[in-house]
Coordinates of C-alpha atoms and ligand atoms in Angstrom, one line a residue:
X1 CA -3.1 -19.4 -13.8
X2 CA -5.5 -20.9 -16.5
X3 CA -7.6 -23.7 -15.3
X4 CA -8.5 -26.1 -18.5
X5 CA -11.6 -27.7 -17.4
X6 CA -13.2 -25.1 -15.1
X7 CA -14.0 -21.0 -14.4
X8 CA -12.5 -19.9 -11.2
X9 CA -15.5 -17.5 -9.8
X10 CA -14.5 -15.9 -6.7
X11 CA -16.5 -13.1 -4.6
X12 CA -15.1 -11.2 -1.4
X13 CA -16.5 -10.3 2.2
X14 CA -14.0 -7.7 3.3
X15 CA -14.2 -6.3 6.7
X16 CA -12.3 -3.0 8.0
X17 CA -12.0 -1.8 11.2
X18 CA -13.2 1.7 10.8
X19 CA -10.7 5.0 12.5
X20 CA -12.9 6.7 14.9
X21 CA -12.4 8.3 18.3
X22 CA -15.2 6.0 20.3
X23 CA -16.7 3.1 19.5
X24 CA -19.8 2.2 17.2
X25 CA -22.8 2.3 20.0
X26 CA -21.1 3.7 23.4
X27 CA -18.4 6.4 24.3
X28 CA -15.3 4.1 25.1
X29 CA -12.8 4.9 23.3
X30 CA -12.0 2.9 20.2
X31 CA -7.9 2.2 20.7
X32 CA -6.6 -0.5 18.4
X33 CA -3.1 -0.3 20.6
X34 CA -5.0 -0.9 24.1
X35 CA -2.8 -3.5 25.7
X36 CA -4.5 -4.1 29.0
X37 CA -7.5 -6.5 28.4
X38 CA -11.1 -5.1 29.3
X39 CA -9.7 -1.6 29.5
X40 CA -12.2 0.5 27.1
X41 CA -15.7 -1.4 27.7
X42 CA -19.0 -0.2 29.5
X43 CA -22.4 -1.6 30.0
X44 CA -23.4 -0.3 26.2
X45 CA -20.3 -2.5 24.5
X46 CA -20.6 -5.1 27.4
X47 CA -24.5 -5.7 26.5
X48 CA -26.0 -5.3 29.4
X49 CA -29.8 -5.5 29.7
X50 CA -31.4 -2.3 29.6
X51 CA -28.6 -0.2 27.9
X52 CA -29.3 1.7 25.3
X53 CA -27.2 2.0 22.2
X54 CA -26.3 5.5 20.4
X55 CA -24.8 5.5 16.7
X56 CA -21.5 6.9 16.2
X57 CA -21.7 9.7 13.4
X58 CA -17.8 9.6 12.8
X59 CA -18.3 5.4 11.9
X60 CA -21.3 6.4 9.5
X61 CA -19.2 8.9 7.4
X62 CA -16.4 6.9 7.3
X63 CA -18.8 4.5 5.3
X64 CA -20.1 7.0 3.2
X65 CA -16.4 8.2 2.3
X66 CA -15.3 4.7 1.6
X67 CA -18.7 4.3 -0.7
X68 CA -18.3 7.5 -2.6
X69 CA -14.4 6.6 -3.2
X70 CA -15.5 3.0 -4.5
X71 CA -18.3 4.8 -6.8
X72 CA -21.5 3.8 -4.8
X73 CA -25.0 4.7 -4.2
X74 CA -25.6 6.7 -1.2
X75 CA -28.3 5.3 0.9
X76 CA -31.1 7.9 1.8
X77 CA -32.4 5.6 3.9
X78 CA -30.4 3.3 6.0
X79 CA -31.5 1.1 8.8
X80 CA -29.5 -1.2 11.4
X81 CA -30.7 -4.5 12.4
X82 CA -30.0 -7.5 14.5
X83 CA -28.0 -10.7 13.9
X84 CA -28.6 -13.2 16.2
X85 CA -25.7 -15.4 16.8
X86 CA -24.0 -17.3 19.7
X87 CA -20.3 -17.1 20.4
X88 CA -18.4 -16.8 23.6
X89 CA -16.9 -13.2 22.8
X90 CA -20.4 -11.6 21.8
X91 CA -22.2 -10.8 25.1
X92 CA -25.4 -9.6 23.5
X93 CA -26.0 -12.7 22.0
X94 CA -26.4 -10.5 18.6
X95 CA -24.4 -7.9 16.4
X96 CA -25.9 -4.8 15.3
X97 CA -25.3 -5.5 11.5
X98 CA -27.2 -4.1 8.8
X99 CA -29.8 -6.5 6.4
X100 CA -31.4 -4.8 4.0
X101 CA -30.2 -1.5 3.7
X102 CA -26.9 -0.9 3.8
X103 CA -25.5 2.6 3.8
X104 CA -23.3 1.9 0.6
X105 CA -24.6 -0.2 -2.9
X106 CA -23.4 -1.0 -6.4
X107 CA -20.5 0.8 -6.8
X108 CA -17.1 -0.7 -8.5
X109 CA -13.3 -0.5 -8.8
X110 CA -11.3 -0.7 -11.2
X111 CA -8.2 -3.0 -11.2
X112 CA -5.1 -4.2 -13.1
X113 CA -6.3 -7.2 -14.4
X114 CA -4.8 -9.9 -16.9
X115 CA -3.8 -7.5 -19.7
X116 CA -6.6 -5.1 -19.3
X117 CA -7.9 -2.8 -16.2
X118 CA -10.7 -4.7 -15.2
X119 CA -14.0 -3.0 -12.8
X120 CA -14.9 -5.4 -10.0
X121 CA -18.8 -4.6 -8.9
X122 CA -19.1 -4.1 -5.3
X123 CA -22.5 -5.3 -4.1
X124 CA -22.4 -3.6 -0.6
X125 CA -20.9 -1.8 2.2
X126 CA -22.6 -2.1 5.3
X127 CA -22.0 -0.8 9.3
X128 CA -21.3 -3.8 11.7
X129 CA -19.9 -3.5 15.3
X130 CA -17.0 -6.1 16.5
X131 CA -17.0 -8.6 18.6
X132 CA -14.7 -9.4 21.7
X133 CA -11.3 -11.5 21.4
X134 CA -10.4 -15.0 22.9
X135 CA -7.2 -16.0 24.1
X136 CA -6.3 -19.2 25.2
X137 CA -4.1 -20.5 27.9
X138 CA -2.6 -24.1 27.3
X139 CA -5.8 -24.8 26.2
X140 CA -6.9 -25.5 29.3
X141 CA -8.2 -21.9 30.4
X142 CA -10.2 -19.5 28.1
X143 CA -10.3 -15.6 28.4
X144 CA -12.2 -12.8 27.1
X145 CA -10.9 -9.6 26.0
X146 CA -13.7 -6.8 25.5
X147 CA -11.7 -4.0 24.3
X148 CA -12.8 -4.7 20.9
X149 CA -16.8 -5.4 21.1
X150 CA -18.6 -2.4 19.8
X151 CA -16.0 -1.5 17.7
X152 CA -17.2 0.0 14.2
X153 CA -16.9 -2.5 11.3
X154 CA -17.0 -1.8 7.8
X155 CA -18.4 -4.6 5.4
X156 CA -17.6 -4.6 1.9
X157 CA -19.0 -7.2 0.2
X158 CA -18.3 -7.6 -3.9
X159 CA -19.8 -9.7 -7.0
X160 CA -18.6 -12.4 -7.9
X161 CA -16.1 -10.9 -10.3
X162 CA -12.8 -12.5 -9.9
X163 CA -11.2 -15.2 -11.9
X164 CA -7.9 -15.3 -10.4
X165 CA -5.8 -15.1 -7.0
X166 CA -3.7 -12.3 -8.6
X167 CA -7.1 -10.3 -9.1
X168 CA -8.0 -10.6 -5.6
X169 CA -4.9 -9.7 -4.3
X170 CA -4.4 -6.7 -6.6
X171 CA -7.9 -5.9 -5.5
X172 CA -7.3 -6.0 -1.4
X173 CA -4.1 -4.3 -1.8
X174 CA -5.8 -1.1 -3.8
X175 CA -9.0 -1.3 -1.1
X176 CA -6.5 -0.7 1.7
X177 CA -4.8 1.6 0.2
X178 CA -7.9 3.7 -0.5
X179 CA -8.7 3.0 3.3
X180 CA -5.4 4.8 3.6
X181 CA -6.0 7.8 2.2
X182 CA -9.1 8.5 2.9
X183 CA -8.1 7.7 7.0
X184 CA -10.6 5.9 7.4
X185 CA -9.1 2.4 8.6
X186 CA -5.7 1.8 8.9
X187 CA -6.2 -1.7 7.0
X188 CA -3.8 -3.7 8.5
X189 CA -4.2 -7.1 7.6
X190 CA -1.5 -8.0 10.3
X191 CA -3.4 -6.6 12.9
X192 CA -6.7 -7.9 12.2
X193 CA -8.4 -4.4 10.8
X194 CA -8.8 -6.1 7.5
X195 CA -10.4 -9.4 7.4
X196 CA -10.4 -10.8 3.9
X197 CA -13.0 -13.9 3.1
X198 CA -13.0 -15.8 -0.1
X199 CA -16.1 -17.4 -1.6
X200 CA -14.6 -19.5 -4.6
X201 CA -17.0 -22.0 -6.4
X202 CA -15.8 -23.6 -10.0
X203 CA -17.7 -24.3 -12.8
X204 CA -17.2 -26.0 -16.3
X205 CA -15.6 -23.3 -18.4
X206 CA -19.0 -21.7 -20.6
X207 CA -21.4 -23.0 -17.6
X208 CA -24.0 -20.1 -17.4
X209 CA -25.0 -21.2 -13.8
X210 CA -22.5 -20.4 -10.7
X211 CA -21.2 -23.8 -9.2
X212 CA -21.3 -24.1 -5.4
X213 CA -19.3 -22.2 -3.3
X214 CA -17.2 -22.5 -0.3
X215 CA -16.0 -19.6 2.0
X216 CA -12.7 -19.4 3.7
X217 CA -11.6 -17.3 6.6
X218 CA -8.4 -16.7 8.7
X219 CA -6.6 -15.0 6.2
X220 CA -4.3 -13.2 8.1
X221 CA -1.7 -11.7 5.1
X222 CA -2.4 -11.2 1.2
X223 CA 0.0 -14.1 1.3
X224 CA -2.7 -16.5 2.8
X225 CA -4.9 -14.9 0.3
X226 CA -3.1 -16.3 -2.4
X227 CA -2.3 -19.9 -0.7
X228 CA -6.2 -20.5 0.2
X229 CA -7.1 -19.6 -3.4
X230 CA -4.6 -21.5 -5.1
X231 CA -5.3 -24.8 -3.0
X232 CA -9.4 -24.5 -3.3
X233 CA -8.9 -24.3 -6.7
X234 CA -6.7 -27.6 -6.4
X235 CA -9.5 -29.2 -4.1
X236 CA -12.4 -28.5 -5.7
X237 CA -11.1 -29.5 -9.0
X238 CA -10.0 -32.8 -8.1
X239 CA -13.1 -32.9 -6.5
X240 CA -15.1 -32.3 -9.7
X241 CA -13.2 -34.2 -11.5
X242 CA -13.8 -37.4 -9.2
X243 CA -17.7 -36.4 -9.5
X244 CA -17.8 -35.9 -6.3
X245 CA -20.0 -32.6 -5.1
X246 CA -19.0 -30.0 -3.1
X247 CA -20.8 -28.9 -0.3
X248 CA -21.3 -25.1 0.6
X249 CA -19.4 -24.8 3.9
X250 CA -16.9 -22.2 5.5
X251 CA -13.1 -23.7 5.8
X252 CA -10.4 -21.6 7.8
X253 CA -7.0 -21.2 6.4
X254 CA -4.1 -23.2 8.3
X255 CA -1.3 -20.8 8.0
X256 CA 1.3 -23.6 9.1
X257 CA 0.1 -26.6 6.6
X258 CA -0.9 -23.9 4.0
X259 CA -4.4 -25.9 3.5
X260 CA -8.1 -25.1 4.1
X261 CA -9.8 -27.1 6.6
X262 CA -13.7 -27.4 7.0
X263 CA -14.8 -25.4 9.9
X264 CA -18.6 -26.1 9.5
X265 CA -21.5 -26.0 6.9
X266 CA -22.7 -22.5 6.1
X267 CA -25.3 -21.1 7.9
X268 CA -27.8 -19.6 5.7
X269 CA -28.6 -15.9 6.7
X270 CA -32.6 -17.1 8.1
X271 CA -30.6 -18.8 10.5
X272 CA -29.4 -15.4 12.1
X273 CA -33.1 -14.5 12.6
X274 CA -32.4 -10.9 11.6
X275 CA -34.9 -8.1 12.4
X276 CA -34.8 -4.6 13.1
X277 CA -32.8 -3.0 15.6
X278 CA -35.6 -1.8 18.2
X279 CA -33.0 0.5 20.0
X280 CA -32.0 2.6 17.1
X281 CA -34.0 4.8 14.6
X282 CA -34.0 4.4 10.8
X283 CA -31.0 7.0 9.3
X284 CA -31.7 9.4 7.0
X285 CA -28.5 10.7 5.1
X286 CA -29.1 13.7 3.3
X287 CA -27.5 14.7 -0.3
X288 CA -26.5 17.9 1.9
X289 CA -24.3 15.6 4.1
X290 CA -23.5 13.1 1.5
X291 CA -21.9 16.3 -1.1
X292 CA -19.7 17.7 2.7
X293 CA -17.9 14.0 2.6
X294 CA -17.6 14.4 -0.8
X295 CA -15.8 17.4 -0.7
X296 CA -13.6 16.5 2.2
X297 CA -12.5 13.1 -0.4
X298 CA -8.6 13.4 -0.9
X299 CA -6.9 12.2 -4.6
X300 CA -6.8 8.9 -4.9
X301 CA -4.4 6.2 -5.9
X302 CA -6.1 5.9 -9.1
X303 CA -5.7 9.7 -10.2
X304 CA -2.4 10.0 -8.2
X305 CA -0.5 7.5 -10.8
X306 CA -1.7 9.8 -13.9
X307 CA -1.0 12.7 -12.4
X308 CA 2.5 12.0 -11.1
X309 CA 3.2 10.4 -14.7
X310 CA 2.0 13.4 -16.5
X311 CA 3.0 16.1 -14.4
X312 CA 6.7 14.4 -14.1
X313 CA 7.1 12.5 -16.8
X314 CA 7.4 9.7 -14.4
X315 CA 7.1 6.5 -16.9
X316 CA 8.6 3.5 -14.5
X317 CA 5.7 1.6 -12.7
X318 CA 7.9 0.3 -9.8
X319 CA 8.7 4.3 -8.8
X320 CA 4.8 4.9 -9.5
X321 CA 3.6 2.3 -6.9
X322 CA 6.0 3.3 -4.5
X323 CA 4.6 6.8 -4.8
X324 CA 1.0 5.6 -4.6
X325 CA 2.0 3.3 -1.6
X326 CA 3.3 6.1 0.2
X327 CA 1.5 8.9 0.3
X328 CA 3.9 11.0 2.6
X329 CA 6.8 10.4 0.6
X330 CA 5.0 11.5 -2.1
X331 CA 4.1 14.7 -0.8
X332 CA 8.1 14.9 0.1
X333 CA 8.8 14.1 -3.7
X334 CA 5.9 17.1 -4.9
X335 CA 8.1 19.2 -2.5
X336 CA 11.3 19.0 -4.0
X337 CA 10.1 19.0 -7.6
X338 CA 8.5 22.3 -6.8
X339 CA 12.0 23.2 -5.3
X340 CA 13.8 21.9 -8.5
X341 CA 11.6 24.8 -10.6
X342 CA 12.8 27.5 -8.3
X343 CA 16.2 26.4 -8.7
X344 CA 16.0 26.3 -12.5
X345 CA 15.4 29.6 -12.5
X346 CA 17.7 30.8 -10.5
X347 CA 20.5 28.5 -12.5
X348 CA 18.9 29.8 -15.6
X349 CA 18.3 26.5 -17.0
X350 CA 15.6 25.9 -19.4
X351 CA 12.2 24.6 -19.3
X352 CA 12.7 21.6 -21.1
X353 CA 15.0 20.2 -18.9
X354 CA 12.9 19.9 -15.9
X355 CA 11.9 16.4 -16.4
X356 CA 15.5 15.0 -16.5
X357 CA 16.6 17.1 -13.6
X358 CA 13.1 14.9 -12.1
X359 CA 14.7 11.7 -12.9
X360 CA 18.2 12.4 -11.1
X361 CA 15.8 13.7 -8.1
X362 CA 13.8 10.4 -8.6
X363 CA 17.0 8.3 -8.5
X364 CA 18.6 9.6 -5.5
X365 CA 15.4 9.6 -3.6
X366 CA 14.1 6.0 -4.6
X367 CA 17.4 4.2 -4.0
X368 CA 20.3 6.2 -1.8
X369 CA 17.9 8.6 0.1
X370 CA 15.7 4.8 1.5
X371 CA 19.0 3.3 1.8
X372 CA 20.6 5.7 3.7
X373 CA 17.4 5.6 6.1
X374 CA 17.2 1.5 6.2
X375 CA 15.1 0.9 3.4
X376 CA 12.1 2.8 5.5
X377 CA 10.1 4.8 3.5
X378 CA 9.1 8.0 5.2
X379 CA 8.0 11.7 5.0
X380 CA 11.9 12.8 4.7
X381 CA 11.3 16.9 5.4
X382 CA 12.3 16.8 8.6
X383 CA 15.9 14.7 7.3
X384 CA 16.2 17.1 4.2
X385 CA 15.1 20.3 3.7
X386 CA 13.7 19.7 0.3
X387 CA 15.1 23.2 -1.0
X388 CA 18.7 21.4 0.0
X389 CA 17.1 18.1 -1.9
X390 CA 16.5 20.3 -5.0
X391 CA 19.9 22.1 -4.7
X392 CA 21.9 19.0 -4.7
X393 CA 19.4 17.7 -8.0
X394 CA 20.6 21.3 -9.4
X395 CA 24.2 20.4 -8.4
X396 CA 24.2 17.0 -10.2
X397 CA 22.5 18.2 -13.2
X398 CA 25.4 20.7 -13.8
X399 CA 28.3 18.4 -13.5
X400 CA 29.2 20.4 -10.1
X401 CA 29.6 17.0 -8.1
X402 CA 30.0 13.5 -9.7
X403 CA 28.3 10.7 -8.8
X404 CA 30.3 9.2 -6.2
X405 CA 30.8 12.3 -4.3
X406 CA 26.9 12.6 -4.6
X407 CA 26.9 9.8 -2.5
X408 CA 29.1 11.5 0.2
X409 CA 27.1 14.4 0.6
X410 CA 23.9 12.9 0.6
X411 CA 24.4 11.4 3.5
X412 CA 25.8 14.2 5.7
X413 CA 22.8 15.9 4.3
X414 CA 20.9 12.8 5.9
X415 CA 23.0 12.7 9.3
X416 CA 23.2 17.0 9.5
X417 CA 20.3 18.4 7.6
X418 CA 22.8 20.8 5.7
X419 CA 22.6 22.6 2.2
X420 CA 24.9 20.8 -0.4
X421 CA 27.1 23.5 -1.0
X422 CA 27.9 24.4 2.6
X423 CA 28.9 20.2 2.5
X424 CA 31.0 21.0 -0.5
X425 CA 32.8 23.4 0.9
X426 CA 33.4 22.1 4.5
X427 CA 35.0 18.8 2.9
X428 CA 36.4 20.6 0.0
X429 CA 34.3 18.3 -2.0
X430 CA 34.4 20.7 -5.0
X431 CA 34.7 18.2 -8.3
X432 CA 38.2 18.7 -10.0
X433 CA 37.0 20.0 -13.3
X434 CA 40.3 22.3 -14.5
X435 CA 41.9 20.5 -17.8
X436 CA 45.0 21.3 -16.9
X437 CA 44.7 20.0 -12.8
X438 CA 43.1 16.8 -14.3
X439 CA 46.1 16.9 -16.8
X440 CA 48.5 16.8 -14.0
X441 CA 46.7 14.2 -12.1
X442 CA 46.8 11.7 -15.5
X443 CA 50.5 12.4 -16.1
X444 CA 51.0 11.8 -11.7
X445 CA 49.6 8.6 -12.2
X446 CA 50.9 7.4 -16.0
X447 CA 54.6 8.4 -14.3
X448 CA 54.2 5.7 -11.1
X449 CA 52.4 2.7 -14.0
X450 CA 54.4 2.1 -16.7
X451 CA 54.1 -1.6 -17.1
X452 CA 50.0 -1.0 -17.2
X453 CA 50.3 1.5 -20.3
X454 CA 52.5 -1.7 -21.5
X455 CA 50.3 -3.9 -20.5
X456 CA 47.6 -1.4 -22.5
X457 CA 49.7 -0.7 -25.7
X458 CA 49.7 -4.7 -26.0
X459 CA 45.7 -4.6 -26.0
X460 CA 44.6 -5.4 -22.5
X461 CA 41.6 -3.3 -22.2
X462 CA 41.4 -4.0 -18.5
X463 CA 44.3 -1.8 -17.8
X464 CA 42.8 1.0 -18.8
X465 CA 40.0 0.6 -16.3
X466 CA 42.8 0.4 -13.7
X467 CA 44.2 3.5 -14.3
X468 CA 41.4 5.3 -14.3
X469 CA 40.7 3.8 -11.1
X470 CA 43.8 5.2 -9.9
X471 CA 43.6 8.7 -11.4
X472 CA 40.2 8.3 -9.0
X473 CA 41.9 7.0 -5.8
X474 CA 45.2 10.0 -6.5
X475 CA 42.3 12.5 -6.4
X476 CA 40.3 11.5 -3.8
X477 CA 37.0 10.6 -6.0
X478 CA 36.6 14.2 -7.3
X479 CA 38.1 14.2 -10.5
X480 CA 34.9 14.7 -13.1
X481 CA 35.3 11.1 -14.6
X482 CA 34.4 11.6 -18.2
X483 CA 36.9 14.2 -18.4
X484 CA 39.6 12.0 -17.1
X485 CA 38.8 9.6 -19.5
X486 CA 39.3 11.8 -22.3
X487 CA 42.2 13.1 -20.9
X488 CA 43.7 9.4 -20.3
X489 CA 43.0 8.4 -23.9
X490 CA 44.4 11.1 -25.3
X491 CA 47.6 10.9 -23.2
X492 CA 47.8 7.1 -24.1
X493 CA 47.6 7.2 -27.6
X494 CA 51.0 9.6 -27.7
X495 CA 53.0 7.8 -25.3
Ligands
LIG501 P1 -24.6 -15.8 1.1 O1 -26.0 -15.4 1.2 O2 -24.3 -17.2 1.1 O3 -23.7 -15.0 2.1 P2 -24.1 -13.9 -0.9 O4 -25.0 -13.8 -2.1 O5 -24.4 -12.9 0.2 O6 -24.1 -15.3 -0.3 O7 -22.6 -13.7 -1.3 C1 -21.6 -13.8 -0.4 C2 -20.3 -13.6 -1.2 O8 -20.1 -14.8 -2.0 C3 -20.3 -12.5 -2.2 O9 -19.0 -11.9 -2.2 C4 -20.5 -13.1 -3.5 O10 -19.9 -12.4 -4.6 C5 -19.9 -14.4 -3.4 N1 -20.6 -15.5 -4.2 C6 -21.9 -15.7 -4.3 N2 -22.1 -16.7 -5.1 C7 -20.9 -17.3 -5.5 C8 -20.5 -18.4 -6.2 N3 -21.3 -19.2 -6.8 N4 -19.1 -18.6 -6.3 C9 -18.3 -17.7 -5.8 N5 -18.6 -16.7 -5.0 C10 -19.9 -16.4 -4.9
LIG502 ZN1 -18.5 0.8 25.8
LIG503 MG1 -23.8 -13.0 2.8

């Protein structure tokens, strides 16, 4: 959306619960599912005086993965610190955060922008632990759930890069999707493991200098994302436009009323009176360590797209996605097309054919195959053998089955786990593909409709569509359709 009067200049804080065993400073065990309140907490997490905190290698790593995928510096040195904050969940009376030197720096990522891709600079990413969780009754009583202080907190923080609502969005959805893959946060925004905040500020369009900004929280869904952008744009425009100022401040996002509401003015980062954590040494991450991640760093969305286009000849960017989005069906498709090959041999059909025989896999997969299993996308080996996935491509491909008996064995391959061809012949599925049983099928059907060749002699097109549809019904769906229509056009034009 172009704004006429003003720059939209947005920046994200992005936090991500990290995937580890135990939690950031102490050994309880770090369980996003935990139901029971106060299950997985000990003096360490509960902030007792005279505990003493120990850092969690696993957490560290994860960082260093999620840097080294977003093209980062590599901290050699890396320190934690204290901020020093009040809140009714945070029994220390401080996080252990990091200030100035975060284990992650000026990396980037690129993303689809307007027309263009478009690299968004990412300033930081930083270790923090979590705080606890308040729930309250009727508002009238307040409790405490610890199971989530001390839990390991990734902090991404970017430049101000973005200009639009569609480039943060396209930007959170890729960073959780990296999360993904590398395993190291499961990134639900749902669920609270990823915590999106949005610094917007506006400025008169060719303004060198940044306007003022305001931050919003509570964004629970990229959904919200979009809303809170879209309306502090609104705001703060009208705002400008009235000469009125803004004022730097956080506002939460009201899900219900789809507005922003002021929460309270910022607190600038003296006020959390940060200084070294006296409990924990300084970190040194060797380039020894630093190259082991590096090596353990799977393919990437990024790479995955080109590849699966170039190596498939995959050119539709909805089937793309939905291979980068799911990385086990994916590894399902990469299955059967290496199936398909083996097949082609066997069938003796060439090379060059490979990439067709990849679009009638893609097809069946993409749409019946999801439909078949509710629309959920999954790993499907243990549904399909994907040598029986690759048969039934082969099977198409020849002209063997038609497409609407395709249908019928698909899904006892889906309820039974069988090979096609056993299907086939168990339901004597075979396509009718003789000339002269098709022949006899026509003539069956042209003998019981004469007033629809009339009908057809007199120029209604519509009956022949009808009688094919009958030839179809008389032989139970497996005549080979093209050569039925042949054979009805023929037979019409020397009655
Ligand atoms: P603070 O010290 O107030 O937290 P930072 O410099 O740490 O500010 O930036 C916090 C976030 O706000 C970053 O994501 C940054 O990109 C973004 N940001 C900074 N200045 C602006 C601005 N004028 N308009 C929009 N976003 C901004
Ligand atoms: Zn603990
Ligand atoms: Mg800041």
């Amino acid at each position: 959306m172009e704004n006429e009067k003003y720059d939209v200049v947005i920046g994200l804080e992005i936090h991500m619960e990290s995937k580890t065993k135990s939690k950031m400073f102490c050994s309880c065990l770090n369980n996003p599912n935990e139901s029971v309140p106060n299950t997985n907490i000990c003096p360490i997490c509960m902030g007792h005086p005279g505990t003493l905190p120990v850092i969690n290698k696993e957490a560290i790593d994860n960082i260093i993965k999620l840097g080294l995928a977003l093209n980062c510096k590599i901290a050699d040195y890396t320190k934690f610190d204290r901020k020093n904050y009040f809140y009714p969940d945070l029994p220390k009376g401080y996080q252990i955060s990091q200030f100035d030197y975060p284990i992650a720096r000026d990396g980037y990522l690129e993303i689809k922008g307007e027309n263009v891709p478009k690299l968004i600079r990412i300033n930081r990413i930083h270790q923090e632990e979590d705080a606890g969780r308040l729930a309250h009754d009727n508002d009238k009583t307040s409790m405490v759930d610890f199971n989530r202080a001390g839990v390991p907190l990734m902090e991404l923080v970017t430049e101000p890069d973005f200009t639009s609502a569609d480039e943060v969005v396209n930007f959170a959805k890729e960073l959780q999707l990296i999360a993904r893959y590398l395993d190291v946060s499961d990134a639900n925004m749902e669920k609270g493991e990823m915590r999106i905040e949005v610094n917007l500020s506006l400025k008169r369009k060719g303004d060198k200098k940044l306007g003022t900004k305001v931050e919003v929280k509570n964004l629970n869904s990229f959904k919200s994302v979009e809303k809170a952008i879209l309306f502090e744009i609104g705001r703060q425009s009208k705002m400008l436009d009235n000469g009125e100022k803004i004022i730097q401040e956080t506002r939460g996002f009201h899900d219900v009323k789809q507005v922003t509401l002021s929460q309270r003015s910022k607190e600038e980062s003296h006020e959390y009176r940060y200084f070294p954590e006296p409990d924990l040494p300084p970190l040194e991450i060797g380039e020894e360590r630093t190259s082991e991640l590096k090596a353990e760093i799977p393919e990437l969305p990024s790479s995955k797209r080109l590849r699966l286009e170039a190596e498939y000849g995959i050119s539709d960017y909805k089937t793309i996605e939905m291979f980068a989005d799911n990385k086990d069906f994916a590894e399902y498709f990469e299955k059967v097309a290496t199936e398909i090959l083996n097949w082609m041999q066997h069938e003796r059909i060439e090379q060059n054919k490979y990439f067709e025989l990849i679009k009638i896999a893609v097809n069946y997969l993409t749409s019946d195959l999801i439909g078949l299993n509710n629309g959920q996308i999954i790993d499907f080996s243990s549904k399909i053998d994907p040598e029986n996935f690759a048969e039934f491509t082969v099977l198409i491909y020849k002209g063997d089955i038609s497409s609407k008996m395709a249908k019928i064995i698909l899904k006892e391959m889906y309820d039974l786990n069988k090979d096609p061809t056993h299907i086939i012949k168990d339901k004597g599925l075979k396509q009718i593909d003789d000339i002269s049983e098709i022949e006899n099928i026509v003539d069956e059907v042209l003998k019981r409709n004469g007033v629809a060749i009339q009908d057809y002699k007199n120029g209604k097109t519509a009956s022949f569509q009808f009688l094919i549809g009958q030839i179809m019904a008389l032989s139970k769906g497996k005549i080979n359709p093209d050569k039925a229509k042949e054979v009805l056009l023929q037979k019409l034009e020397n009655i």
